[in-house]
PDB file of C-alpha atoms and ligand atoms in Angstrom:
ATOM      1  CA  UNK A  24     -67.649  22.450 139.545  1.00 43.00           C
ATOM      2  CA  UNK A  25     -65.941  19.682 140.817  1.00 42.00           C
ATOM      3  CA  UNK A  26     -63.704  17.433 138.550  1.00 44.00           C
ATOM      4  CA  UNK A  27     -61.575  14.866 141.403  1.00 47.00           C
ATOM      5  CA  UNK A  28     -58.442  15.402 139.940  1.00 69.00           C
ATOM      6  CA  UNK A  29     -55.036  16.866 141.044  1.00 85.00           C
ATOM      7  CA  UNK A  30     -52.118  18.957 139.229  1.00 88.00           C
ATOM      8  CA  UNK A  31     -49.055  18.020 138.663  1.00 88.00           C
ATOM      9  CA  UNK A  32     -46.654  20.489 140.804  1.00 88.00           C
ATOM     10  CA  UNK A  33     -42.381  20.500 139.754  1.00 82.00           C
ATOM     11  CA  UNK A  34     -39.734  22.409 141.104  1.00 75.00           C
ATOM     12  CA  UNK A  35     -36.393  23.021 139.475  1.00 73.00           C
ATOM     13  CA  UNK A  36     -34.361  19.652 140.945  1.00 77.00           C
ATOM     14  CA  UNK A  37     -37.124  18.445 142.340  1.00 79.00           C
ATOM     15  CA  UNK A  38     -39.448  15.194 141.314  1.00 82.00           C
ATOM     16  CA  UNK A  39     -42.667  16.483 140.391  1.00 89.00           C
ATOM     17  CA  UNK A  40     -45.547  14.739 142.081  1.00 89.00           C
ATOM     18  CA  UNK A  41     -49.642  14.769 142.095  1.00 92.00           C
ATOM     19  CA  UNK A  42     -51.615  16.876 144.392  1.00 95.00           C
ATOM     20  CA  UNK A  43     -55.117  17.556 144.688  1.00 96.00           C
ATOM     21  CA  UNK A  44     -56.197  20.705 146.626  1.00 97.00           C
ATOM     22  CA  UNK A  45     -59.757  19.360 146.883  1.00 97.00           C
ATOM     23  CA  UNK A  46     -61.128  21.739 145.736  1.00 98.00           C
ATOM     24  CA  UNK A  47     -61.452  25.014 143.332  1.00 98.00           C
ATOM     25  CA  UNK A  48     -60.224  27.910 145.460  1.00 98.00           C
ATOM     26  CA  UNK A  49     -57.263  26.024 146.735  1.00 98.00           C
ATOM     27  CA  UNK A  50     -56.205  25.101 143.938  1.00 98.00           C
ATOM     28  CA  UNK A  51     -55.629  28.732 142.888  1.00 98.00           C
ATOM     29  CA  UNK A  52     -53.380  29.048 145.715  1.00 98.00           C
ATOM     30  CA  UNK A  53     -50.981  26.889 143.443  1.00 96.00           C
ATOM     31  CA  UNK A  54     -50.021  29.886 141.346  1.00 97.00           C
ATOM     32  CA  UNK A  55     -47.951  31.497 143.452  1.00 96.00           C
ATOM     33  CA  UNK A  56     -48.682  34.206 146.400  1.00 96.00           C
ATOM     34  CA  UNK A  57     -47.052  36.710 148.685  1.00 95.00           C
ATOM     35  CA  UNK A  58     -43.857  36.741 150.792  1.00 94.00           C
ATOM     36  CA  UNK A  59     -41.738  33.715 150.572  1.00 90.00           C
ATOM     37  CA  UNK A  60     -44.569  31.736 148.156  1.00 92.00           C
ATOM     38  CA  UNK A  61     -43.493  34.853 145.669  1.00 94.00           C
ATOM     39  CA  UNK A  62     -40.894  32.699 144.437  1.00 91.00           C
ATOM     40  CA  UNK A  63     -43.743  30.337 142.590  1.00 91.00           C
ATOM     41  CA  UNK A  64     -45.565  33.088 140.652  1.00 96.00           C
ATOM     42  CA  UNK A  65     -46.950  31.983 137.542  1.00 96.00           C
ATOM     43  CA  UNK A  66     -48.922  35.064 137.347  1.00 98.00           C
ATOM     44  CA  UNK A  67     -47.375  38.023 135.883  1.00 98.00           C
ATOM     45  CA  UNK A  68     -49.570  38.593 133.178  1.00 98.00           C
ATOM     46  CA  UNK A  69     -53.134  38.189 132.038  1.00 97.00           C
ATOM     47  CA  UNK A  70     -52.078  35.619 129.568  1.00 96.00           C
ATOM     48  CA  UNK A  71     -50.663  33.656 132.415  1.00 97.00           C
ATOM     49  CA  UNK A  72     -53.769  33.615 134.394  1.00 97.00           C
ATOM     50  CA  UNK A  73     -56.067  33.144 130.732  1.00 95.00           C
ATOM     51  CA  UNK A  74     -53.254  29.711 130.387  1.00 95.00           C
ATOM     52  CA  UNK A  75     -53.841  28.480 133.575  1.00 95.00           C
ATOM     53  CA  UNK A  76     -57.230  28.622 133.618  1.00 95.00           C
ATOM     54  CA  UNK A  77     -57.935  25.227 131.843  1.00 92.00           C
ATOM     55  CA  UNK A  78     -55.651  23.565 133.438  1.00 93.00           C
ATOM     56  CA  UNK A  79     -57.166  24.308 136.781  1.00 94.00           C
ATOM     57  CA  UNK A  80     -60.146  21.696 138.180  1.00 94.00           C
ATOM     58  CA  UNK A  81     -62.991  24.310 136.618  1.00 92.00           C
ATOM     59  CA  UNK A  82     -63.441  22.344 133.554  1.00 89.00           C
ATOM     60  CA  UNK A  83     -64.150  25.399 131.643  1.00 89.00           C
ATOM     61  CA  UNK A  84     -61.714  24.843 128.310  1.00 79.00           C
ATOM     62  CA  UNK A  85     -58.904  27.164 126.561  1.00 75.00           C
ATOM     63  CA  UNK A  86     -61.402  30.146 125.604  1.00 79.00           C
ATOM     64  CA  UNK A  87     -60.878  32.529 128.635  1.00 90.00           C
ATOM     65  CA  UNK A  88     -60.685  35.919 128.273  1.00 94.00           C
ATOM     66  CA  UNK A  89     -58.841  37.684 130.786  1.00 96.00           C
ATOM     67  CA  UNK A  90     -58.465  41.072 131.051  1.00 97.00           C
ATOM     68  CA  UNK A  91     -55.453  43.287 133.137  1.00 98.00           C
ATOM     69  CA  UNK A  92     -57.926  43.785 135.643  1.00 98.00           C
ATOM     70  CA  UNK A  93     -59.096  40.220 136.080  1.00 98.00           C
ATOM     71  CA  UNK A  94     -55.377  40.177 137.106  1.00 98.00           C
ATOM     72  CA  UNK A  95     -55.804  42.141 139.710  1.00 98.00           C
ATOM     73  CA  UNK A  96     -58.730  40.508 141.186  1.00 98.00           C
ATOM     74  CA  UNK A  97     -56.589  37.449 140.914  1.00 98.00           C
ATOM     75  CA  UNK A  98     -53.742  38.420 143.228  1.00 98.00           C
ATOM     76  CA  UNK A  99     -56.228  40.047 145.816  1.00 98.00           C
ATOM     77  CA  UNK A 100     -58.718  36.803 145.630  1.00 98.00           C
ATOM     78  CA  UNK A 101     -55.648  34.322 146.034  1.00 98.00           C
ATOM     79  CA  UNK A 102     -54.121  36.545 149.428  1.00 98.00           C
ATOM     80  CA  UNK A 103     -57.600  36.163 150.574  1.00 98.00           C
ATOM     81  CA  UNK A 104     -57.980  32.899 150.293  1.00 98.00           C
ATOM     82  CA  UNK A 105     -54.465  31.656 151.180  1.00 98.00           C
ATOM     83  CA  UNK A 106     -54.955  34.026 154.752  1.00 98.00           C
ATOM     84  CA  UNK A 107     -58.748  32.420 155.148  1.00 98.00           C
ATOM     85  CA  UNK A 108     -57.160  28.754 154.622  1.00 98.00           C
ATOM     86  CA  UNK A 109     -54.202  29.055 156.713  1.00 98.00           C
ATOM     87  CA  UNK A 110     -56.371  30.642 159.265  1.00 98.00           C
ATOM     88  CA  UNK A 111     -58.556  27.674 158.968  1.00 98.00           C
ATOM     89  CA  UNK A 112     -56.131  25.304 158.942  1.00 98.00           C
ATOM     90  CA  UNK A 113     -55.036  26.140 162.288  1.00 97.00           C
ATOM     91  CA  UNK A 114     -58.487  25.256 163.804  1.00 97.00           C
ATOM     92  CA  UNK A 115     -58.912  29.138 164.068  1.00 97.00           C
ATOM     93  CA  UNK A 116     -62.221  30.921 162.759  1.00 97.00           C
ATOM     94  CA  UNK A 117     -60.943  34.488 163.586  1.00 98.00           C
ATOM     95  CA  UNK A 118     -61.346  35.537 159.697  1.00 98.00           C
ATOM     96  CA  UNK A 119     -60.281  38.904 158.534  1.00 98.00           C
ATOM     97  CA  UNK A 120     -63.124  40.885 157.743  1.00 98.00           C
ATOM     98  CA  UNK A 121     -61.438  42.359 154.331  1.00 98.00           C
ATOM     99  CA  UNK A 122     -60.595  38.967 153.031  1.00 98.00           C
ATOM    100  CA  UNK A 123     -64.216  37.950 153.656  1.00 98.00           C
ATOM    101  CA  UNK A 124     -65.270  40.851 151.868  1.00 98.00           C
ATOM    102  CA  UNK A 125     -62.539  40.124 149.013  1.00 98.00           C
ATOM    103  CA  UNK A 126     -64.328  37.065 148.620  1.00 98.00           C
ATOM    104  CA  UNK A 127     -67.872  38.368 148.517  1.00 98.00           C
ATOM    105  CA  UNK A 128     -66.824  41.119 145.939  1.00 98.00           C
ATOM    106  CA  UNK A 129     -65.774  38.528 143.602  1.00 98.00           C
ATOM    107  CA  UNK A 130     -68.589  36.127 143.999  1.00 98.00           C
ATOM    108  CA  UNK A 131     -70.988  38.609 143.164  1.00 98.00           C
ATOM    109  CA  UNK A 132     -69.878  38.765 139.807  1.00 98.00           C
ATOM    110  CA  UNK A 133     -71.996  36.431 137.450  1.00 96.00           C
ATOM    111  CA  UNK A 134     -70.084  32.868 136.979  1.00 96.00           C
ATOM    112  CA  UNK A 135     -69.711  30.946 134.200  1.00 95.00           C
ATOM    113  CA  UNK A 136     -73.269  29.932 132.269  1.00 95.00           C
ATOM    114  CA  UNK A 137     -73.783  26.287 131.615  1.00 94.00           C
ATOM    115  CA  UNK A 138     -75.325  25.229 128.439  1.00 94.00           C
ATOM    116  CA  UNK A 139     -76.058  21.975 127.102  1.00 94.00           C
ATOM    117  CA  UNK A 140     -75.358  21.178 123.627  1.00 89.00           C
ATOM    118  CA  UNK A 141     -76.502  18.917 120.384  1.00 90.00           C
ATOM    119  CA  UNK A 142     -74.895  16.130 121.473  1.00 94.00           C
ATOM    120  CA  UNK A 143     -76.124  16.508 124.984  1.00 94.00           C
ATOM    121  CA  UNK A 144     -73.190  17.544 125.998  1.00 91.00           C
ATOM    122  CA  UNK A 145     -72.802  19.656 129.347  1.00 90.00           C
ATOM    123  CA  UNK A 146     -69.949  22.991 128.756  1.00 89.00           C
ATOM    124  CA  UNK A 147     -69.793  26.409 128.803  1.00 91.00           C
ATOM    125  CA  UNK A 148     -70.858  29.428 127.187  1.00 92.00           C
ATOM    126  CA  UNK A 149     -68.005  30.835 125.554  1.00 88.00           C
ATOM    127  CA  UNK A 150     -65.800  32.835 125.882  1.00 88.00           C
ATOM    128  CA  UNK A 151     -65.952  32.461 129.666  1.00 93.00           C
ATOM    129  CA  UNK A 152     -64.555  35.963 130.684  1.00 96.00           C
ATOM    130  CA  UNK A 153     -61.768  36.028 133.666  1.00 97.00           C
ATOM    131  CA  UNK A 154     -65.094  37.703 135.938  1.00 97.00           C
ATOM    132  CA  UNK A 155     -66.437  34.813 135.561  1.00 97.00           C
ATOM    133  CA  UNK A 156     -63.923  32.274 136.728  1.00 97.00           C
ATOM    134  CA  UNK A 157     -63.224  34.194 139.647  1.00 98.00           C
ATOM    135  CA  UNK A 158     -66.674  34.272 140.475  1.00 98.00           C
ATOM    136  CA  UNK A 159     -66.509  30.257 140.166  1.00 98.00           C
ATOM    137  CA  UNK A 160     -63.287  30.645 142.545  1.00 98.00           C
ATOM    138  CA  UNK A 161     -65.265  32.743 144.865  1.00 98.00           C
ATOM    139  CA  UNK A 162     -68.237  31.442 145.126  1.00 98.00           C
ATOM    140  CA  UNK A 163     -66.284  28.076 146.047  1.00 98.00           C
ATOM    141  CA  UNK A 164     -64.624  29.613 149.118  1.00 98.00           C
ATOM    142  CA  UNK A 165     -67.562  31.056 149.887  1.00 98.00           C
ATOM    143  CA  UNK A 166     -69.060  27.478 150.234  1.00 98.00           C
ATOM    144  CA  UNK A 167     -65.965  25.825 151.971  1.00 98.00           C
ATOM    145  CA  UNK A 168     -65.465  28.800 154.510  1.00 98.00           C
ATOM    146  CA  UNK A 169     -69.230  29.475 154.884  1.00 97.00           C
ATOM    147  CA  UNK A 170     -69.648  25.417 155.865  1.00 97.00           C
ATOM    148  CA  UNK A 171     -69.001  22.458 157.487  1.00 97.00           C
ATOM    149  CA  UNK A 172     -66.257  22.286 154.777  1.00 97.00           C
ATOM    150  CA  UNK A 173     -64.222  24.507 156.714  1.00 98.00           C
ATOM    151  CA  UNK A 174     -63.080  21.837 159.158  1.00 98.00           C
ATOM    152  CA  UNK A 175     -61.653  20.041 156.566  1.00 98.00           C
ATOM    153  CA  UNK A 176     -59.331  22.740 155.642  1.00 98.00           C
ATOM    154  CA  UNK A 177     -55.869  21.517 156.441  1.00 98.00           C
ATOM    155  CA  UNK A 178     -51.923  22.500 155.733  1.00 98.00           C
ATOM    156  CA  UNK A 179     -49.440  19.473 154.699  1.00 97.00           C
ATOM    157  CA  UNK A 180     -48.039  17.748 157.908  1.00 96.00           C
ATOM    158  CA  UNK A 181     -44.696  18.149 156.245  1.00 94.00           C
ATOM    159  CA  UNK A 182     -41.963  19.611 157.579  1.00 89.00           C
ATOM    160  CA  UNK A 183     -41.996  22.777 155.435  1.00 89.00           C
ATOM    161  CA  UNK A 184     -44.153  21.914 153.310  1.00 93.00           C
ATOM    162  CA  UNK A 185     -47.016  24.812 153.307  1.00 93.00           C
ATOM    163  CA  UNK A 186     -49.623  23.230 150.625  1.00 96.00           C
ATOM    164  CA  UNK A 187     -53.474  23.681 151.677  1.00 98.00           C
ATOM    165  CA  UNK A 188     -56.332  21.166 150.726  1.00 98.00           C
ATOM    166  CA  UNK A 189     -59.465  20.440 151.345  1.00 98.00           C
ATOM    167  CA  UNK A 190     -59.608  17.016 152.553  1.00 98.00           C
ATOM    168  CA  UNK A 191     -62.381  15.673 151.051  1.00 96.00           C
ATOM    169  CA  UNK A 192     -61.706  11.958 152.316  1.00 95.00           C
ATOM    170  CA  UNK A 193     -64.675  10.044 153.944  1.00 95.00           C
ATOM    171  CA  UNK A 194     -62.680   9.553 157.003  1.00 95.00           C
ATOM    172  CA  UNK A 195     -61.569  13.127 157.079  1.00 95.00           C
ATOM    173  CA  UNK A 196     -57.831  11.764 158.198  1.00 95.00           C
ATOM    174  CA  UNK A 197     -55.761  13.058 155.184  1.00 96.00           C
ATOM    175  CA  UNK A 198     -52.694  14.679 156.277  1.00 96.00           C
ATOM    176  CA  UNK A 199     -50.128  15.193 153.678  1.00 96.00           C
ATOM    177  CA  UNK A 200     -50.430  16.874 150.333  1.00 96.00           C
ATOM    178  CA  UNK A 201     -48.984  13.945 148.721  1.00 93.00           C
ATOM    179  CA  UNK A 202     -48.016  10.198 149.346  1.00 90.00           C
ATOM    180  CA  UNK A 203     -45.613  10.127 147.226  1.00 87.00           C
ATOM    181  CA  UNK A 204     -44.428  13.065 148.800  1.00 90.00           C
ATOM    182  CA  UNK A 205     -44.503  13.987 152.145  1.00 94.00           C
ATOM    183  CA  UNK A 206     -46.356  10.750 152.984  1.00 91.00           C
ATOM    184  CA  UNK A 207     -43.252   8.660 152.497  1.00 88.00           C
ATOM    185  CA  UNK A 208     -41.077  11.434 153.577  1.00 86.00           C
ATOM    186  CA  UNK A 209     -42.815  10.731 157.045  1.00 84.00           C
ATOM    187  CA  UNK A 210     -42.903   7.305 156.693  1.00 83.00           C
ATOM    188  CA  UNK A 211     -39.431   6.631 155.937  1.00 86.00           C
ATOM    189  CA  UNK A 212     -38.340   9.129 159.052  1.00 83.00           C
ATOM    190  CA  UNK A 213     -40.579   7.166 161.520  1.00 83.00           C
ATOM    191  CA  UNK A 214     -38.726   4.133 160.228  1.00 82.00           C
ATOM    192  CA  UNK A 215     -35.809   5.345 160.636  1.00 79.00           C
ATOM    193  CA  UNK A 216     -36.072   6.559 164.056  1.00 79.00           C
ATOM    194  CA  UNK A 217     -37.383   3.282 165.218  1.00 77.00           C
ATOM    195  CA  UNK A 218     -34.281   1.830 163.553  1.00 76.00           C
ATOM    196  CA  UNK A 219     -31.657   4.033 164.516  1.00 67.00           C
ATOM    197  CA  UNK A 220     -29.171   1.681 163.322  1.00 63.00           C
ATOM    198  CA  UNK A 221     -30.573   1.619 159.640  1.00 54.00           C
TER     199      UNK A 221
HETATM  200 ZN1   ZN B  12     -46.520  18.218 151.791  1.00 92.02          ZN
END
């Protein structure tokens, strides 16, 4: 369940730029969290999460069911995984035994079923259910925290710039969510302070 891709992320008065998390369970951490990452939410209701869905690197189409306790699962899976990467991302292993568990819960839950169809075609049996998708989610952090994966979990060398990814670059050197982004922030500061005068 791997599509290389990225989402397009905007910000009231802010240009909106690409970023790819790398990988399926980052990418969740996109809809919005706890604490100060409260202020992106983009799930407040099942329909949100059910609209999100196929927009999200799982490939898995527009016919999601979600139900209020998918919701739920949601929330807890993402605070999991957002404390597991950040944790990571630090070059720490010291996991929290609950989120691990969090993450175990949900990946015990069947996932989506593949089927092929007439046309040879490779999709889903519909309707996926929200269960299932957050078994896909889960059973992806399950992978990248459970692997060598997990060294290549890394935060945004930005200057307040909090976005995870999974750098999935041969030479493992990626550092900022985004070129266009952070990338040129940087560059243009390094510039700038070798050229004082500029
Ligand atoms: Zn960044």
């Amino acid at each position: 369940m791997t599509m290389a891709t990225g989402m397009k992320l905007s910000a009231p008065g802010r240009r909106s730029f690409r970023f790819d998390a790398g990988t399926l369970c980052l990418e969740l951490l996109l809809t919005g969290g706890e604490g100060d990452l409260a202020q992106w939410e983009r799930l407040h209701t099942p329909g949100d999460l059910a609209a999100w869905i196929p927009l999200s690197r799982a490939g898995l189409g527009d016919l999601v069911h979600v139900s209020p306790g998918d919701l739920v699962t949601a929330l807890r899976l993402r605070s999991a995984v957002q404390r597991l990467a950040e944790t990571a991302a630090s070059g720490s292993r010291a996991f929290s035994a609950a989120d691990l568990a969090t993450l175990n819960d949900a990946a015990a839950a069947p996932p989506p079923v593949p089927v092929i169809g007439p046309a040879l075609e490779r999709a889903w049996a519909s309707p996926v259910t929200g269960t299932q998708f957050l078994s896909a989610v889960a059973r992806d952090a399950v992978e990248v925290f459970g692997g060598p994966a997990v060294d290549r979990v890394r935060m945004c060398g930005g200057e307040r710039c909090r976005l995870l990814f999974l750098d999935t670059s041969r030479p493992g050197a990626r550092r900022w969510c985004s070129m266009e982004r952070c990338g040129n922030r940087h560059k243009l500061r390094t510039r700038r302070d070798r050229n004082p005068a500029d």
